[in-house]
Coordinates of N, CA and C in Angstrom, one line a residue:
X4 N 0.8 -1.2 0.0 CA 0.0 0.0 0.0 C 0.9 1.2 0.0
X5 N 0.3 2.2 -0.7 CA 1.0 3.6 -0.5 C 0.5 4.6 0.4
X6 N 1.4 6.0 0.8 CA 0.0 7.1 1.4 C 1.0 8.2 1.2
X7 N 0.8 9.3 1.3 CA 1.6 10.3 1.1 C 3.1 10.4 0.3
X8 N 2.8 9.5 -1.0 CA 4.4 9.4 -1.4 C 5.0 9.0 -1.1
X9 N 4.4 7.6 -0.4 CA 5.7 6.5 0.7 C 4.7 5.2 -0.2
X10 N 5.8 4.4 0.4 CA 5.0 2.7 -0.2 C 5.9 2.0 1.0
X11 N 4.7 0.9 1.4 CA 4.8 0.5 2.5 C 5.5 -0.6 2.2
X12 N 6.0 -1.4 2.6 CA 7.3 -3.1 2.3 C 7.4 -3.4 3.7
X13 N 6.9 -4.6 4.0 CA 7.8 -5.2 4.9 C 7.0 -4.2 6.7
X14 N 6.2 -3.8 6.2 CA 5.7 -2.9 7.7 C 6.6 -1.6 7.5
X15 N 7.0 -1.3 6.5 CA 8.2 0.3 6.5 C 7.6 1.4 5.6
X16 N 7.8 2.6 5.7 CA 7.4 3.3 4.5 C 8.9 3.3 4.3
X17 N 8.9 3.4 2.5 CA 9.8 3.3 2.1 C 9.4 4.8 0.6
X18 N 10.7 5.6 0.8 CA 10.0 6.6 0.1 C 10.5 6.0 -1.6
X19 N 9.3 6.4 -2.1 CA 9.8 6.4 -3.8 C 9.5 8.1 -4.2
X20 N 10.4 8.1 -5.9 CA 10.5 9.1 -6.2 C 9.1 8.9 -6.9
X21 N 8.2 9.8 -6.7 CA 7.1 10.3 -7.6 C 6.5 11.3 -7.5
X22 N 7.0 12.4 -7.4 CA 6.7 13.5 -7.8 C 7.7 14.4 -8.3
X23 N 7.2 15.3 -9.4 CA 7.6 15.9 -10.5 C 8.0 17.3 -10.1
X24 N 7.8 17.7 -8.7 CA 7.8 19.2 -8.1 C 9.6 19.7 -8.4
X25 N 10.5 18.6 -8.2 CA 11.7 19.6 -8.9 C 12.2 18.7 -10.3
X26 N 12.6 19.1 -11.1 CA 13.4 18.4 -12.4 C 14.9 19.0 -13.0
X27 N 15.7 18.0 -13.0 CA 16.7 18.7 -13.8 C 16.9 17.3 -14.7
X28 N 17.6 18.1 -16.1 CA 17.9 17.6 -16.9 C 19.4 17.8 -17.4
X29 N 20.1 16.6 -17.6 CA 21.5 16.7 -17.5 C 22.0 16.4 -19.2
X30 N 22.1 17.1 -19.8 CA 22.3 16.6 -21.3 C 23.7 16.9 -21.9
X31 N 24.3 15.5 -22.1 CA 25.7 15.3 -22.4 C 26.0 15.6 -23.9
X32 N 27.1 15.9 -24.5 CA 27.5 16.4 -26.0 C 27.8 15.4 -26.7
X33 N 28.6 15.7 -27.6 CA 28.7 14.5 -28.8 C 29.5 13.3 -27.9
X34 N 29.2 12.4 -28.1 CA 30.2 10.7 -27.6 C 30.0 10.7 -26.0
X35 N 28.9 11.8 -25.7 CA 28.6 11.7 -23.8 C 27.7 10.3 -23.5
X36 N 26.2 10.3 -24.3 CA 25.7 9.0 -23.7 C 25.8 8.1 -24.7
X37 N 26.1 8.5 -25.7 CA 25.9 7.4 -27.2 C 27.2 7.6 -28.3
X38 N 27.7 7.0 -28.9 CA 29.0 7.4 -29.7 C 28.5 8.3 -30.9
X39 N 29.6 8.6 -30.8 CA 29.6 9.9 -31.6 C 30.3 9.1 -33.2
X40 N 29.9 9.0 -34.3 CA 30.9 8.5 -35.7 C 30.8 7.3 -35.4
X41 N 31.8 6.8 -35.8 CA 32.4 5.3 -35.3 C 33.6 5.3 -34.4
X42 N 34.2 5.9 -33.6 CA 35.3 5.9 -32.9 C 35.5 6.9 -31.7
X43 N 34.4 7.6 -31.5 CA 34.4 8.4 -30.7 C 33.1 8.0 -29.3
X44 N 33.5 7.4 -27.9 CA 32.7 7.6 -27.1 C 31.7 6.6 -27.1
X45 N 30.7 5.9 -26.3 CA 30.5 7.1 -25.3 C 31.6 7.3 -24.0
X46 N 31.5 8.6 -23.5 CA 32.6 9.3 -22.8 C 32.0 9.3 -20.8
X47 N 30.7 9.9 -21.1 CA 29.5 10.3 -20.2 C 30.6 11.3 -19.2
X48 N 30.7 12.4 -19.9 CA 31.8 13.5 -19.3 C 30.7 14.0 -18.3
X49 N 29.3 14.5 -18.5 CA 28.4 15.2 -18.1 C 27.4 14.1 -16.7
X50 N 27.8 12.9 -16.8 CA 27.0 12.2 -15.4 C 28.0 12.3 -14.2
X51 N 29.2 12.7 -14.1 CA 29.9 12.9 -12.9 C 28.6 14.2 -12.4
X52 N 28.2 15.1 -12.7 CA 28.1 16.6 -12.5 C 26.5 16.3 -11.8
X53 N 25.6 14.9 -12.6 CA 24.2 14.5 -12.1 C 24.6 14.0 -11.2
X54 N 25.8 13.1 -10.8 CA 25.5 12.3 -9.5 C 26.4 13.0 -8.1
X55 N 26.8 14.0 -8.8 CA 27.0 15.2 -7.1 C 26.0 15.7 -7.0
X56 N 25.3 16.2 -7.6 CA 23.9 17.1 -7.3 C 23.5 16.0 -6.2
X57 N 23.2 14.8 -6.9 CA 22.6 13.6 -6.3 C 22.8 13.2 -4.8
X58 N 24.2 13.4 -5.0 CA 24.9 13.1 -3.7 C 24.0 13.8 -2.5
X59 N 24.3 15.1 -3.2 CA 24.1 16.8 -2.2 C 22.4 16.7 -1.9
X60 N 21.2 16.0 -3.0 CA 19.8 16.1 -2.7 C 19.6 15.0 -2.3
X61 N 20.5 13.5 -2.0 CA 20.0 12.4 -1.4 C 18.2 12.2 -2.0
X62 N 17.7 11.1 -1.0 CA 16.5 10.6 -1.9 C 15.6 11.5 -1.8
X63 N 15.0 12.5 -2.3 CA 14.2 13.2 -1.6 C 12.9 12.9 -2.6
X64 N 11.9 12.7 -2.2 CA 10.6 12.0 -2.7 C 10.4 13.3 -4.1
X65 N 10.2 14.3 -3.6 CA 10.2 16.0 -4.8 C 11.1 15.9 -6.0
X66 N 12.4 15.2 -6.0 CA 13.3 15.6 -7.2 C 13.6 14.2 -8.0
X67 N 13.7 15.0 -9.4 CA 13.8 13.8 -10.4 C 15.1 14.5 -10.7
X68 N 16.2 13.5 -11.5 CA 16.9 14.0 -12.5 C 17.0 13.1 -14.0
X69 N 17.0 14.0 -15.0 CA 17.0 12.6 -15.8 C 18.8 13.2 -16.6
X70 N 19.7 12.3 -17.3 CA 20.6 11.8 -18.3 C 20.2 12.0 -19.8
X71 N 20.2 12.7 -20.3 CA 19.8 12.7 -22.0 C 21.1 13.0 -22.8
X72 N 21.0 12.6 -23.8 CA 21.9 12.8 -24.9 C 21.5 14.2 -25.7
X73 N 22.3 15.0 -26.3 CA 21.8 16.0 -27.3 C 21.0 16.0 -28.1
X74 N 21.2 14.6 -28.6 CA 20.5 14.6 -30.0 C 18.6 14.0 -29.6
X75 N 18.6 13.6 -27.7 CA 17.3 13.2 -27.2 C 16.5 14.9 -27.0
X76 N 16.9 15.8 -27.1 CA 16.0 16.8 -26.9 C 16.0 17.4 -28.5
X77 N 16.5 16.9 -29.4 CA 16.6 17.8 -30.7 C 15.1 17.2 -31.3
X78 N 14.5 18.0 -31.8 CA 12.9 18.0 -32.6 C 13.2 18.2 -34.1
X79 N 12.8 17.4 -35.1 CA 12.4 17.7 -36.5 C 11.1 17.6 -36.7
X80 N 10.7 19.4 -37.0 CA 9.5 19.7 -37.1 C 8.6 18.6 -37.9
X81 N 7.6 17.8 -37.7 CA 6.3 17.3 -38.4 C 7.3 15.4 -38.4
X82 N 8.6 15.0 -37.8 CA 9.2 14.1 -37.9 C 9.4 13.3 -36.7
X83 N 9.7 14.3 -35.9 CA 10.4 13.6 -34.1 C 9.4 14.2 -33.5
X84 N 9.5 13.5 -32.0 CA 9.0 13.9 -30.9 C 9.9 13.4 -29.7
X85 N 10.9 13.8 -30.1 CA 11.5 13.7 -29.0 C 11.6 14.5 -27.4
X86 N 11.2 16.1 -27.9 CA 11.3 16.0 -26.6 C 10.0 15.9 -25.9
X87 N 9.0 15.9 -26.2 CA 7.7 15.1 -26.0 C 8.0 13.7 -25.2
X88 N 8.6 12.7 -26.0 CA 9.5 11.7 -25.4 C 10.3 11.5 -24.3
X89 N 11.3 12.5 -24.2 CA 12.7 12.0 -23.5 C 12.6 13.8 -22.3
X90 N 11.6 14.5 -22.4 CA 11.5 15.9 -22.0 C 10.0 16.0 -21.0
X91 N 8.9 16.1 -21.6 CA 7.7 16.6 -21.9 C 7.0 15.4 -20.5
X92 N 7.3 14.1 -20.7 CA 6.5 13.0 -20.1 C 7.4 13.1 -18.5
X93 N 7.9 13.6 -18.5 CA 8.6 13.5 -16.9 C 8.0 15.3 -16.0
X94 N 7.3 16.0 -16.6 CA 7.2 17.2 -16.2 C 5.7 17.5 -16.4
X95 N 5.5 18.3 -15.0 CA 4.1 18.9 -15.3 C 4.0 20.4 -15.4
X96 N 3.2 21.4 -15.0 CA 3.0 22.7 -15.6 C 3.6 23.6 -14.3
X97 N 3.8 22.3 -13.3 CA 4.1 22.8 -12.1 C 5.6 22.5 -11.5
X98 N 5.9 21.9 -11.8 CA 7.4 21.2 -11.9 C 8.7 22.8 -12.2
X99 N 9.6 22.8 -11.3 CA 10.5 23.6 -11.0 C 11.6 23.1 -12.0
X100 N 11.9 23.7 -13.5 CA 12.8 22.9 -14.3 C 14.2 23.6 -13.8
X101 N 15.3 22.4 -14.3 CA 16.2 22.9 -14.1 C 17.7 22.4 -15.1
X102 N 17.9 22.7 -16.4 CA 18.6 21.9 -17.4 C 20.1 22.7 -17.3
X103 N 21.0 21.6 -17.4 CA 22.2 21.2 -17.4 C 23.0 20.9 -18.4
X104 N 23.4 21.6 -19.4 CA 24.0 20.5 -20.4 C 25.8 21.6 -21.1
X105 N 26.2 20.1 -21.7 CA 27.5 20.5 -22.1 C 27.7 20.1 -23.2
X106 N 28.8 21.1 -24.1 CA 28.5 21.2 -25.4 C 27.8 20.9 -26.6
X107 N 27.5 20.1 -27.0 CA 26.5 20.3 -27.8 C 24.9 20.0 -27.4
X108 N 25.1 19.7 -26.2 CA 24.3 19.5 -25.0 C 23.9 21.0 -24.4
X109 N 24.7 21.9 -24.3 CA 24.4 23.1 -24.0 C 24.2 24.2 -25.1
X110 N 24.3 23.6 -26.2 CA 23.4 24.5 -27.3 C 22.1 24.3 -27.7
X111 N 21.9 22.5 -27.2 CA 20.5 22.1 -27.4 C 20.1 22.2 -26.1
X112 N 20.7 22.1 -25.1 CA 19.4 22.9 -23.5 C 19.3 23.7 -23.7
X113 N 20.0 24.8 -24.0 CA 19.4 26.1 -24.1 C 18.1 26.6 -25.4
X114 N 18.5 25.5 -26.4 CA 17.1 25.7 -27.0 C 15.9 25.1 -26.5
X115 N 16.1 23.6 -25.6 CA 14.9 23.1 -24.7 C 14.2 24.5 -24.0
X116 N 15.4 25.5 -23.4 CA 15.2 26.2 -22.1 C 13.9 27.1 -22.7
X117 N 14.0 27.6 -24.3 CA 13.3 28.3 -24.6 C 12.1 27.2 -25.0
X118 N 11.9 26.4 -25.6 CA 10.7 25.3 -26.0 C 9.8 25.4 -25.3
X119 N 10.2 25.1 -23.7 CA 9.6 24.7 -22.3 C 9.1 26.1 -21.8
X120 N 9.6 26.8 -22.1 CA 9.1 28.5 -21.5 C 8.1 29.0 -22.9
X121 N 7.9 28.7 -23.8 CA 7.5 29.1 -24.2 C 6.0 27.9 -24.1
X122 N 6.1 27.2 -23.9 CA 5.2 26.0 -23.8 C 4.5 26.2 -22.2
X123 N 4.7 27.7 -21.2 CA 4.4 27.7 -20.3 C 5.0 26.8 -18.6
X124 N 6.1 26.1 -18.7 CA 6.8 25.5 -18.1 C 7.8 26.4 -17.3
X125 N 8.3 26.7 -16.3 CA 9.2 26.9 -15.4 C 10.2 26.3 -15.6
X126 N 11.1 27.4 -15.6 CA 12.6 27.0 -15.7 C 13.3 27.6 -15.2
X127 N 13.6 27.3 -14.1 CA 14.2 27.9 -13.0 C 15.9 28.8 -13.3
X128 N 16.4 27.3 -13.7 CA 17.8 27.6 -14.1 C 18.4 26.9 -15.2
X129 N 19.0 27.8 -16.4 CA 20.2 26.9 -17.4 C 21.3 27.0 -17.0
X130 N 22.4 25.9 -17.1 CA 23.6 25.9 -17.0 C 24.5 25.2 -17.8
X131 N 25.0 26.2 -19.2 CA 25.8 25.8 -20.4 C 27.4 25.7 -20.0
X132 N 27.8 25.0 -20.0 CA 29.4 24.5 -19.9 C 29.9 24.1 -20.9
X133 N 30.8 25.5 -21.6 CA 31.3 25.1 -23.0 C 30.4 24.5 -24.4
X134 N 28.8 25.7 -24.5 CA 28.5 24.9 -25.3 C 29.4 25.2 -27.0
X135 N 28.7 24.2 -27.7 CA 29.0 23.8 -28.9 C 27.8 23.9 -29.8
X136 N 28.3 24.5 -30.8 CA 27.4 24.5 -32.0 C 26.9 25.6 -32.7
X137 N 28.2 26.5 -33.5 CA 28.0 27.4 -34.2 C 28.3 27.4 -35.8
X138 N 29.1 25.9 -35.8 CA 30.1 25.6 -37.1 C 28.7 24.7 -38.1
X139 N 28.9 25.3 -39.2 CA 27.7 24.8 -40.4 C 28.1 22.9 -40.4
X140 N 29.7 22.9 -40.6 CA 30.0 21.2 -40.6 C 29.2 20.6 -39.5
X141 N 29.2 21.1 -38.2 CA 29.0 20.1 -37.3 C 27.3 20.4 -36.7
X142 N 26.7 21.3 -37.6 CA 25.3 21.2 -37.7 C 24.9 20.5 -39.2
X143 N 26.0 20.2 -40.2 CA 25.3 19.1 -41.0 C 25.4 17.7 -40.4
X144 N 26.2 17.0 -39.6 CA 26.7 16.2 -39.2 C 25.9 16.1 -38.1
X145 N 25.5 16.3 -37.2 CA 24.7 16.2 -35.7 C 23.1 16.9 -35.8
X146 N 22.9 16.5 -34.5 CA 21.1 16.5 -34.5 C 20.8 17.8 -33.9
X147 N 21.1 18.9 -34.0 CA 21.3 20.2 -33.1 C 20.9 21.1 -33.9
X148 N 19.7 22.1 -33.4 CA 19.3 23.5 -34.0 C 20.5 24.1 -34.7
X149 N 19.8 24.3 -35.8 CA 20.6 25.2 -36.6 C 21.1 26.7 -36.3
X150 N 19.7 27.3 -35.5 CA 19.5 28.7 -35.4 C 20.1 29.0 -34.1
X151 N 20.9 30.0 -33.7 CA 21.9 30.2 -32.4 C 20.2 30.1 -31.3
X152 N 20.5 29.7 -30.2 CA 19.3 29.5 -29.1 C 19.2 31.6 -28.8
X153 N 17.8 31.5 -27.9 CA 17.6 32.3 -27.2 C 17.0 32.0 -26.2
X154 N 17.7 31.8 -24.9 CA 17.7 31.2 -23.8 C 16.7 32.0 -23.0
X155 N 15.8 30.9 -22.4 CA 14.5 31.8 -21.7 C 14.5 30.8 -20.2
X156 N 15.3 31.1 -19.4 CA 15.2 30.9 -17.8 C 15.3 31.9 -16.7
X157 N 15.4 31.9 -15.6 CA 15.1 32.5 -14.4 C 16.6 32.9 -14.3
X158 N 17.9 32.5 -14.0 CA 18.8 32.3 -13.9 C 19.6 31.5 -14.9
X159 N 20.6 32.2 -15.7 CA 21.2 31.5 -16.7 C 22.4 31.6 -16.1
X160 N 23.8 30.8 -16.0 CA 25.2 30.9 -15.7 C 25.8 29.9 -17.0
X161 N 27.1 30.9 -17.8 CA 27.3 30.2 -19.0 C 29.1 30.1 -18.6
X162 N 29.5 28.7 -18.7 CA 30.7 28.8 -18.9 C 30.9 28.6 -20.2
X163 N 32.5 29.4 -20.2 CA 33.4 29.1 -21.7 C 34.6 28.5 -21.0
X164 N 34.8 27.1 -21.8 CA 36.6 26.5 -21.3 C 37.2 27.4 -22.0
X165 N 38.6 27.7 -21.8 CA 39.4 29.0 -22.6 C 41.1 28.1 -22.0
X166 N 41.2 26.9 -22.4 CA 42.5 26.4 -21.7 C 44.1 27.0 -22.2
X167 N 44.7 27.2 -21.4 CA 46.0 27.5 -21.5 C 46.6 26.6 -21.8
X168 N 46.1 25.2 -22.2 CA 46.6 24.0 -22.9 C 45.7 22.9 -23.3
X169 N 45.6 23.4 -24.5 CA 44.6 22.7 -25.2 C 44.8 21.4 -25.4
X170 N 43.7 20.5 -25.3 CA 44.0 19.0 -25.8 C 43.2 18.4 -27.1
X171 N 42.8 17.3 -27.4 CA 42.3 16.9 -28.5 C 41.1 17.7 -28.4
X172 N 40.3 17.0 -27.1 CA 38.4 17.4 -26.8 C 38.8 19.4 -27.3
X173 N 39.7 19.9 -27.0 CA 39.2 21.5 -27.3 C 39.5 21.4 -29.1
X174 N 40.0 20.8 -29.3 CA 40.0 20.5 -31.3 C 38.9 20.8 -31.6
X175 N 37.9 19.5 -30.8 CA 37.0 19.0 -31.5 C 36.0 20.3 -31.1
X176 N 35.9 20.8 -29.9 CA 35.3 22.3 -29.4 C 35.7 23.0 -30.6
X177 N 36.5 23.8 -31.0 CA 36.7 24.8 -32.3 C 36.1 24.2 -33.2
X178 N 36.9 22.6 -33.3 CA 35.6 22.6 -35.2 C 34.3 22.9 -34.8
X179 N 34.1 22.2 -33.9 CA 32.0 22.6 -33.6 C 32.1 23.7 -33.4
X180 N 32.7 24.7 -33.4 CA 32.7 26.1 -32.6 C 31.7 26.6 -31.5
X181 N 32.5 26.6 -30.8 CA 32.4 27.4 -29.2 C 31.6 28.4 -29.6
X182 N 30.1 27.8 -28.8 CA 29.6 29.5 -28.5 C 29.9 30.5 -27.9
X183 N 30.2 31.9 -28.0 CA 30.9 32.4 -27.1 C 29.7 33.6 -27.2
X184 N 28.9 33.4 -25.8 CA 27.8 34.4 -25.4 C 28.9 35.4 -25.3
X185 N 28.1 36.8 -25.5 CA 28.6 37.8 -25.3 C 27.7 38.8 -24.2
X186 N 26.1 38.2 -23.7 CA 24.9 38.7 -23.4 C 24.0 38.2 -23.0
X187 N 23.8 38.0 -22.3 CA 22.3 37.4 -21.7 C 22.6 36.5 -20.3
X188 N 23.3 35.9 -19.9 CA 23.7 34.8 -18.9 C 23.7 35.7 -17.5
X189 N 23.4 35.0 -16.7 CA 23.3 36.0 -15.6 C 24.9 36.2 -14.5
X190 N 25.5 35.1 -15.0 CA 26.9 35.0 -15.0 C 27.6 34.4 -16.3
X191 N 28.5 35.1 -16.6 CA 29.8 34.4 -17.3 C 30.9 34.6 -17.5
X192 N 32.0 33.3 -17.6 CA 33.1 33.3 -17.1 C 33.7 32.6 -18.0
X193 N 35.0 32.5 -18.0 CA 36.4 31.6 -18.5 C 36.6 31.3 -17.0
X194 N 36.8 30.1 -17.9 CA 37.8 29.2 -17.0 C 38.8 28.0 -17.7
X195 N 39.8 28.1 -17.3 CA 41.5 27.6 -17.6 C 41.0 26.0 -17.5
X196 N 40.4 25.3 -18.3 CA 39.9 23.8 -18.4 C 39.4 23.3 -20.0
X197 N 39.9 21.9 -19.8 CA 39.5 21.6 -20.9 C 38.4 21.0 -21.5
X198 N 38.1 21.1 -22.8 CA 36.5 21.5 -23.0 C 35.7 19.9 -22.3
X199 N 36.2 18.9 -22.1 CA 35.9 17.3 -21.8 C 35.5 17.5 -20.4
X200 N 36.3 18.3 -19.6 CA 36.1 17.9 -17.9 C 34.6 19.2 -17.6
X201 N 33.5 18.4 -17.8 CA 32.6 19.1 -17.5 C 32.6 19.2 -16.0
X202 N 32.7 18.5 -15.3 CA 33.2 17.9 -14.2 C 33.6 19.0 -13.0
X203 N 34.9 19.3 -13.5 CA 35.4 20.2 -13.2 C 34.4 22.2 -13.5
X204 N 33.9 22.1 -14.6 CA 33.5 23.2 -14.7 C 31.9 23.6 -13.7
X205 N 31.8 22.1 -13.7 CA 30.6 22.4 -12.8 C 30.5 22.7 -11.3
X206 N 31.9 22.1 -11.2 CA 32.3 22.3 -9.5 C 33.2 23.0 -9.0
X207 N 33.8 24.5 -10.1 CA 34.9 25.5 -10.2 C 34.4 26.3 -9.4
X208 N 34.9 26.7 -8.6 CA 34.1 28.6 -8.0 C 33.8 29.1 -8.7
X209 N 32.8 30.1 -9.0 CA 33.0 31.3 -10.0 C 32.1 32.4 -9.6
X210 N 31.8 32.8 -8.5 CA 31.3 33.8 -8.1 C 31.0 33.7 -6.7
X211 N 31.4 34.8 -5.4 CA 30.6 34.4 -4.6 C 31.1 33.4 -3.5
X212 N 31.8 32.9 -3.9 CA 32.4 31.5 -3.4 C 31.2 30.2 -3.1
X213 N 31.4 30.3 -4.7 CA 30.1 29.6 -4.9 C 30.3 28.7 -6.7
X214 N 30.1 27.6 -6.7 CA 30.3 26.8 -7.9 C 28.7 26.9 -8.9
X215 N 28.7 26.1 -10.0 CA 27.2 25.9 -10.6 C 26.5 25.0 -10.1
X216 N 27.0 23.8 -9.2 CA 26.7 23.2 -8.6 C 26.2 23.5 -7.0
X217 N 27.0 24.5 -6.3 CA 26.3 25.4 -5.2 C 24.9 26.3 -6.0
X218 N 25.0 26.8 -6.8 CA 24.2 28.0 -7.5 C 22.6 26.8 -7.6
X219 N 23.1 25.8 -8.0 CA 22.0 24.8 -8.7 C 21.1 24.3 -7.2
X220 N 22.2 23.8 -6.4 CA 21.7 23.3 -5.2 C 20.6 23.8 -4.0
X221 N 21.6 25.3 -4.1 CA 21.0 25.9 -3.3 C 20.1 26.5 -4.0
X222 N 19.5 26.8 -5.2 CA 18.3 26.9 -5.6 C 17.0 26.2 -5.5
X223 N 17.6 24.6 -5.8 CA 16.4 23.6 -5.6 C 16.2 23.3 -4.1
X224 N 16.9 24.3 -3.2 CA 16.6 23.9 -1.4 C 15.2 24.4 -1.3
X225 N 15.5 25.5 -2.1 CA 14.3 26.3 -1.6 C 13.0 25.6 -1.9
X226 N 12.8 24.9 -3.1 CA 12.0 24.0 -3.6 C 11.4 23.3 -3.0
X227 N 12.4 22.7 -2.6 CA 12.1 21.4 -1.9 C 12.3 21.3 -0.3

């Protein structure tokens, strides 16, 4: 038997997640949850960053997080329904959104950010880390809005990696070219990392003494 969001086992309530009151969505870039070509990934640079939140919100019956790939929130008009699918079925009108994504992952959350806001949805907070996806090749090649996003949340914070020693993953960052907001984010920053360690960029100080992951946390306290 259930009662208040608990299910009973064994004489115990035991809490399950079922309620949709907080949401974040964590969406990984090219070769994050699925390979990228034939040789590239998957990498899952972007699930270290969901399972510290995790750590930090323990089981709490209010918060979901879900794992998506880039190419799980991209829509072809009258063709997909993806984010209907992989977006849309986990959230209600009432639900506190809150999307996460990196590189090409954070060119397509940020176009989610506006979909869902414009669809009447709450969105609390975006948080782009190094996105990707300004370069014509790697919008013929991948599943990612063509058109630069215009990000519609409550709080936006956008990193750019800017490394003082670049490695292969920042190659692959320039061919997709780096978005480089100039406007709109409610913080933004460089930081001396390479474009792969989302990891790191989510857990960097950068304001405050305060990371994206403090910023994100202590937002959904209030929530929940």
């Amino acid at each position: 038997m259930s009662a208040y969001g608990e299910t009973v086992a064994g004489g115990k309530y035991l809490k399950v997640r079922n309620s949709n009151k907080v949401v974040v969505f964590f969406i990984g870039g090219a070769a994050d949850k699925t390979s990228y070509g034939i040789i590239f990934g998957p990498d899952q640079n972007i699930l270290p960053a969901k399972k510290n939140l995790e750590n930090k919100i323990l089981n709490r019956v209010d918060y979901n997080s879900y794992y998506l790939g880039f190419e799980e929130v991209y829509d072809v008009p009258s063709q997909t329904n993806r984010v209907e699918e992989n977006v849309l079925q986990n959230l209600d009108k009432n639900s506190s959104i809150y999307i996460v994504g990196h590189s090409l992952g954070g060119w397509n959350g940020a176009h989610l950010s506006q979909i869902l806001s414009d669809k009447g949805y709450n969105v609390e907070m975006l948080i782009t880390l190094d996105p990707v996806g300004e370069g014509l090749l790697v919008y013929v090649g991948s599943s990612i809005y063509k058109n630069k996003p215009h990000p519609k949340s409550k709080f936006w914070i956008n990193i750019l990696a800017d490394p003082s020693t670049p490695d292969g993953t920042d190659d692959v960052a320039e061919f997709g070219v780096r978005w480089k907001v100039s406007s709109g984010p409610n913080i933004n920053v460089k930081m001396d990392i390479n474009h792969w360690n989302a990891r790191k960029m989510f857990e960097t100080i950068i304001k405050d003494k305060k990371s994206c992951l403090n910023y994100l946390y202590d937002n959904i306290k209030l929530k929940i």
